Short mmCIF file of C-alpha atoms in Angstrom, two decimals:
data_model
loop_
_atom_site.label_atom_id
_atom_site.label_comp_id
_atom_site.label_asym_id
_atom_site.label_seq_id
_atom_site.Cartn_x
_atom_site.Cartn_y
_atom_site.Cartn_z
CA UNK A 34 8.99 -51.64 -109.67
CA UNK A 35 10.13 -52.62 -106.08
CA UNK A 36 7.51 -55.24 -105.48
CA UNK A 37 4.92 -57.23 -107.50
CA UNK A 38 2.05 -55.75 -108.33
CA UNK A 39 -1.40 -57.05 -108.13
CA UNK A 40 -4.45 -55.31 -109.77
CA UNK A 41 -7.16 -55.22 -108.78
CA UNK A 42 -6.77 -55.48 -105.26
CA UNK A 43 -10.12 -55.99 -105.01
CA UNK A 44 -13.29 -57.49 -107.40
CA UNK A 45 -16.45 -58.00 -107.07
CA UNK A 46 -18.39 -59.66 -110.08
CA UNK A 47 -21.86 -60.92 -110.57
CA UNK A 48 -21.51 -65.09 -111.08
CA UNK A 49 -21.72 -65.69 -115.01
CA UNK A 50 -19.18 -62.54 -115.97
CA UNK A 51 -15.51 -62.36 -116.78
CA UNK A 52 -12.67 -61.15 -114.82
CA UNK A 53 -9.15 -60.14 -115.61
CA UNK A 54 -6.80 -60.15 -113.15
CA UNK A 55 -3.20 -58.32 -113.62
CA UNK A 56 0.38 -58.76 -112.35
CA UNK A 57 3.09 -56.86 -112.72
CA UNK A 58 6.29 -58.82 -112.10
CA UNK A 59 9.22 -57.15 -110.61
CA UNK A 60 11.32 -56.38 -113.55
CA UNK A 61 14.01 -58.56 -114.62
CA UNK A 62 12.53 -61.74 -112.72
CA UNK A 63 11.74 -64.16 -115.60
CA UNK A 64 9.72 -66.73 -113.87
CA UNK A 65 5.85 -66.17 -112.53
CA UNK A 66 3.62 -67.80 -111.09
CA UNK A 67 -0.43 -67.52 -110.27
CA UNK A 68 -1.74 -69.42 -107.29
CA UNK A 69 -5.09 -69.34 -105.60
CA UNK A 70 -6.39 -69.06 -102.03
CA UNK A 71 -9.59 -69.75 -100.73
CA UNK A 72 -10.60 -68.92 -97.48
CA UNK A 73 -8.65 -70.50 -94.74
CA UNK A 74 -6.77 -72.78 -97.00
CA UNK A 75 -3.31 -73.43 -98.58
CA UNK A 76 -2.28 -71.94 -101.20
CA UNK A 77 -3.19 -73.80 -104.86
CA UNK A 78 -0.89 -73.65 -107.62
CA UNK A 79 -2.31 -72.86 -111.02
CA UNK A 80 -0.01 -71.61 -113.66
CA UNK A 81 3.71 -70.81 -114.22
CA UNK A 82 5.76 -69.20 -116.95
CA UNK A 83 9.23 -69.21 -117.64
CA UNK A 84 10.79 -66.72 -120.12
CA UNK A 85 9.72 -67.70 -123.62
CA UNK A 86 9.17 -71.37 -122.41
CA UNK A 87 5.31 -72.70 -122.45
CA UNK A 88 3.85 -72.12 -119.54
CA UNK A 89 3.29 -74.61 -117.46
CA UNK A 90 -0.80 -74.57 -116.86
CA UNK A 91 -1.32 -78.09 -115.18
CA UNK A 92 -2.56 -76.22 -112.30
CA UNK A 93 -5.65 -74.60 -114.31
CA UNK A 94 -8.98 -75.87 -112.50
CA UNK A 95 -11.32 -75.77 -115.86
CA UNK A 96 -10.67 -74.23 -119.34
CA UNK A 97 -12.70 -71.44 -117.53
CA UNK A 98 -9.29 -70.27 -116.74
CA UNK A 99 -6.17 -69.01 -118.74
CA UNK A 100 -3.76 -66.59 -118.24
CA UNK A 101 -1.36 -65.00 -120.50
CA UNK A 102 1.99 -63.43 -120.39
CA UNK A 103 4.11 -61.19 -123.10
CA UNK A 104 7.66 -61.78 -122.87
CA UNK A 105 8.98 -61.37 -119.44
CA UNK A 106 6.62 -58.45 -118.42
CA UNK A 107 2.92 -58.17 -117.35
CA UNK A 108 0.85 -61.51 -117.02
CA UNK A 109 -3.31 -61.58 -117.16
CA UNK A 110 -5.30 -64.00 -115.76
CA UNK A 111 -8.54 -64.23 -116.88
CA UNK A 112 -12.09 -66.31 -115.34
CA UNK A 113 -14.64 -66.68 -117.88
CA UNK A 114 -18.11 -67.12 -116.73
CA UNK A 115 -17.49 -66.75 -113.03
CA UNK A 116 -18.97 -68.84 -110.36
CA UNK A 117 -19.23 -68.24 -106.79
CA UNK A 118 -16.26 -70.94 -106.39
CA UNK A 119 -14.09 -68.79 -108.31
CA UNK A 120 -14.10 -66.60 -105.33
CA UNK A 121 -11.03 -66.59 -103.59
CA UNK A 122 -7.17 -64.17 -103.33
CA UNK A 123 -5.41 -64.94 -106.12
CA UNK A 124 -1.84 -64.24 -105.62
CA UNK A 125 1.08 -64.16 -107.98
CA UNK A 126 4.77 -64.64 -107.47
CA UNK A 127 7.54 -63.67 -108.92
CA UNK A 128 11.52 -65.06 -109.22
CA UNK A 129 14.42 -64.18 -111.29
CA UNK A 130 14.13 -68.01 -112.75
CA UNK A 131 15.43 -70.99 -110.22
CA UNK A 132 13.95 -71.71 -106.72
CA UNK A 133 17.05 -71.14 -105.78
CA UNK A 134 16.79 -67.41 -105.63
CA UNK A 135 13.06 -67.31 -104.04
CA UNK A 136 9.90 -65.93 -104.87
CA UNK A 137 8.26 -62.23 -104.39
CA UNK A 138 4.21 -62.29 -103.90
CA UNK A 139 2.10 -60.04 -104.76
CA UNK A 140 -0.56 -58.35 -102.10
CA UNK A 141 -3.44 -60.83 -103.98
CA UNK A 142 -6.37 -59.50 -105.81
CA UNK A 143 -9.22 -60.65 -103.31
CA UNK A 144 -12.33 -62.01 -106.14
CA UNK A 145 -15.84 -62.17 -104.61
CA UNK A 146 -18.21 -63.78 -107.10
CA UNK A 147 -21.88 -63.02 -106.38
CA UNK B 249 3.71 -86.01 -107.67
CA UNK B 250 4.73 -83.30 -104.24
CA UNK B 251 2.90 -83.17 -101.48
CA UNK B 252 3.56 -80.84 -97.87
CA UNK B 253 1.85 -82.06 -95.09
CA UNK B 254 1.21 -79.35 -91.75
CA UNK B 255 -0.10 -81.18 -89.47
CA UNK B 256 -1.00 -78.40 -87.15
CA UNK B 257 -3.71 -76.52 -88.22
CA UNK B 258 -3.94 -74.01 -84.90
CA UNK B 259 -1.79 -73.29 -82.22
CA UNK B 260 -2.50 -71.47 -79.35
CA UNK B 261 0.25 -69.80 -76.96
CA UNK B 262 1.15 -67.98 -74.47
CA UNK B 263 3.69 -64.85 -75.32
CA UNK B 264 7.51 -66.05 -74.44
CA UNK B 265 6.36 -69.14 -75.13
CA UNK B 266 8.76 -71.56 -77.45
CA UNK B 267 6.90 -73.14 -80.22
CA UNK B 268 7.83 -75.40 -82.86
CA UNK B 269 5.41 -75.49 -86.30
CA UNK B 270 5.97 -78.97 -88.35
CA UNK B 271 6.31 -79.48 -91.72
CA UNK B 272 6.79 -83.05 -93.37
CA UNK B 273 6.85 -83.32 -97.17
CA UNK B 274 7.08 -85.75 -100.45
CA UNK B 275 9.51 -85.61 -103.44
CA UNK B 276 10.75 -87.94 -105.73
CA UNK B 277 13.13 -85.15 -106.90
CA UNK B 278 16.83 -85.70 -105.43
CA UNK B 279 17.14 -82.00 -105.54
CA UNK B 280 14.67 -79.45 -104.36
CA UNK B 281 14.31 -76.61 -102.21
CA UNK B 282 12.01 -76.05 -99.30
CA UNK B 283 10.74 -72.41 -97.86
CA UNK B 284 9.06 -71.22 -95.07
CA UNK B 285 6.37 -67.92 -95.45
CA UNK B 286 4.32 -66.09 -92.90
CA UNK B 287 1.18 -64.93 -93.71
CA UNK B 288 -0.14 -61.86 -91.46
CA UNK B 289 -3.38 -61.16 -91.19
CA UNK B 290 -2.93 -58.20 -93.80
CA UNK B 291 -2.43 -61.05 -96.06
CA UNK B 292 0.76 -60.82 -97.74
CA UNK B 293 3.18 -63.83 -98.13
CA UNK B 294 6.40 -62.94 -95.63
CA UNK B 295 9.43 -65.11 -97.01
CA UNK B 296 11.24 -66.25 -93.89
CA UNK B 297 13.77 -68.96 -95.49
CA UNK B 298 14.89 -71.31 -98.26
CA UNK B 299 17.09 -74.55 -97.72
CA UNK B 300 17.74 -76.32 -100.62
CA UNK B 301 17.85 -80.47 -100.40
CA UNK B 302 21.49 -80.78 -99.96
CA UNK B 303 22.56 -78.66 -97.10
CA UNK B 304 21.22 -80.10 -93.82
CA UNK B 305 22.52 -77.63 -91.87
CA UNK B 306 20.42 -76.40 -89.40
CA UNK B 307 19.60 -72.24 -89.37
CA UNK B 308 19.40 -69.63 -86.39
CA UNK B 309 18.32 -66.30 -87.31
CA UNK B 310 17.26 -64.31 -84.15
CA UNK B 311 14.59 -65.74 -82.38
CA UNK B 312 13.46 -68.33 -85.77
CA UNK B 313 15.22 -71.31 -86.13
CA UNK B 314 14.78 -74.26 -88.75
CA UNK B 315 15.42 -78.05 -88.49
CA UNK B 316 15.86 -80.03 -91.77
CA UNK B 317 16.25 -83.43 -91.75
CA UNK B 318 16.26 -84.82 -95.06
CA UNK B 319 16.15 -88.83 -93.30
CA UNK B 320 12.61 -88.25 -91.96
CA UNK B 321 11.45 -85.90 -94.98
CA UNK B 322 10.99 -82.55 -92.07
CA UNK B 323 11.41 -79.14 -91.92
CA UNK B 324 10.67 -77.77 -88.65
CA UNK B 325 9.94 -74.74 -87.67
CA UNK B 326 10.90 -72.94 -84.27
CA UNK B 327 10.21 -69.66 -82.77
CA UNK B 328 11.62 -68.99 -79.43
CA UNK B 329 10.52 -66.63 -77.22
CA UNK B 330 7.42 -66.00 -79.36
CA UNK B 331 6.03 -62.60 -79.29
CA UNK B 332 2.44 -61.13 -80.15
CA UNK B 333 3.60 -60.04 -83.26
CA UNK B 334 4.53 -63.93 -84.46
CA UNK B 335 0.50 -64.69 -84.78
CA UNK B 336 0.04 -65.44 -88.29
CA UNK B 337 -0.40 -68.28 -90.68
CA UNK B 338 2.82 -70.31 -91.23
CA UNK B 339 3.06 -72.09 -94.74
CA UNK B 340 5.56 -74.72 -95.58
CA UNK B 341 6.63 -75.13 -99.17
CA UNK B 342 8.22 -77.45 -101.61
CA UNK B 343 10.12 -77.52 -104.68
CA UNK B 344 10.16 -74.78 -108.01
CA UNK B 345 6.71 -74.97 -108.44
CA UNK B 346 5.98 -74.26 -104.82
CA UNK B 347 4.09 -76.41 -103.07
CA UNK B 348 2.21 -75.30 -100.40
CA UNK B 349 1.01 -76.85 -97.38
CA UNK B 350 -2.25 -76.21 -95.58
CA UNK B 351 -0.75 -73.74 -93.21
CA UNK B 352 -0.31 -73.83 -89.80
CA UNK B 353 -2.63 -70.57 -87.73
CA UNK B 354 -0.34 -69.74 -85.06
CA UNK B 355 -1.42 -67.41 -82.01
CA UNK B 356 0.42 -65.86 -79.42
CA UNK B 357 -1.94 -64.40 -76.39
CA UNK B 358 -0.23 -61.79 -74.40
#
């Protein structure tokens, strides 16, 4: 597609349940990242993944969180027993692989946990 | 480990106004690349630049312009002339990863 994709754009879940979260990269870009927002803050890295490399997750809060990627194509993240901390835009990124050529963000998929 | 400091967290100005949005940062890499992004309040990240560590070449494009000084560890960020339309959040980033600053709420009053 022309731009990344974020679904859902927006979530509401009762605290306790799971969420998945989906990004479509734009195609051809190898690298993406996931990074969270909270409300009025910066933006907080969590997880990257580079072609068939292993992903680098060091910015995973808890083992709540994990997020998954086929190939060079669609990437999941995915909250396990939500808390109302968890709420927040999470926003993914994608690049065709170095810094060098930039990054494309998504529009965010906006999680209110409840 | 990176870090971006933004030392501003609002700034308030008056349309036509010049204003310049700061951005120090921390590396132990000897190459890296630093960006500047706009958020709107629709949300969406607006890329406005990317310098990478060994060009210090300052950067005019229209009414932006962007100060890198790799001695003091800065990126600076002007607008000139600022216009209504500038109010947004302004985050400074660092590196492959992307490291973000705190942002920087800027607001032009007409």
């Amino acid at each position: 597609g022309a731009g990344v994709s974020q679904s859902p754009s927006n979530k509401v879940t009762e605290k306790g349940k799971d969420v998945e979260l989906r990004c479509d990269p734009i195609s051809g870009h190898t690298a993406l990242y996931w990074y969270r927002q909270r409300l009025g803050q910066g933006l907080e890295f969590l997880i990257y993944f580079q072609g068939n490399s292993a992903p680098d997750k060091s910015g995973l809060p808890s083992d709540r969180f994990s997020a998954e990627r086929t190939g060079e194509s669609v990437s999941t993240l995915t909250i396990q027993r939500t808390q109302q901390e968890d709420s927040a835009v999470y926003l993914c990124a994608s690049s065709q692989g170095q810094a060098f050529y930039g990054y494309t963000f998504g529009s965010g998929t906006r999680l209110t946990v409840v | 480990a990176q870090k971006v400091t933004q030392a501003q967290t609002e700034i308030s100005v008056v349309e036509k106004e010049d204003v310049t949005l700061d951005c120090v940062y921390e590396t132990r890499d000897t190459t890296y690349y630093l960006f500047w992004y706009k958020q709107p309040p629709s949300g969406e990240l607006v890329f406005l630049i990317r310098r990478n560590s060994f060009d210090e070449q300052n950067e005019i494009s229209g009414r932006y312009s962007w100060n890198f000084q790799k001695s003091t560890s800065s990126f600076n960020f002007t607008i000139t002339a600022s216009q209504v339309v500038d109010s947004a959040v302004y985050f400074c980033a660092l590196g492959s990863r992307l490291t973000f600053g705190e942002g920087t709420q800027l607001t032009v009053n007409p």
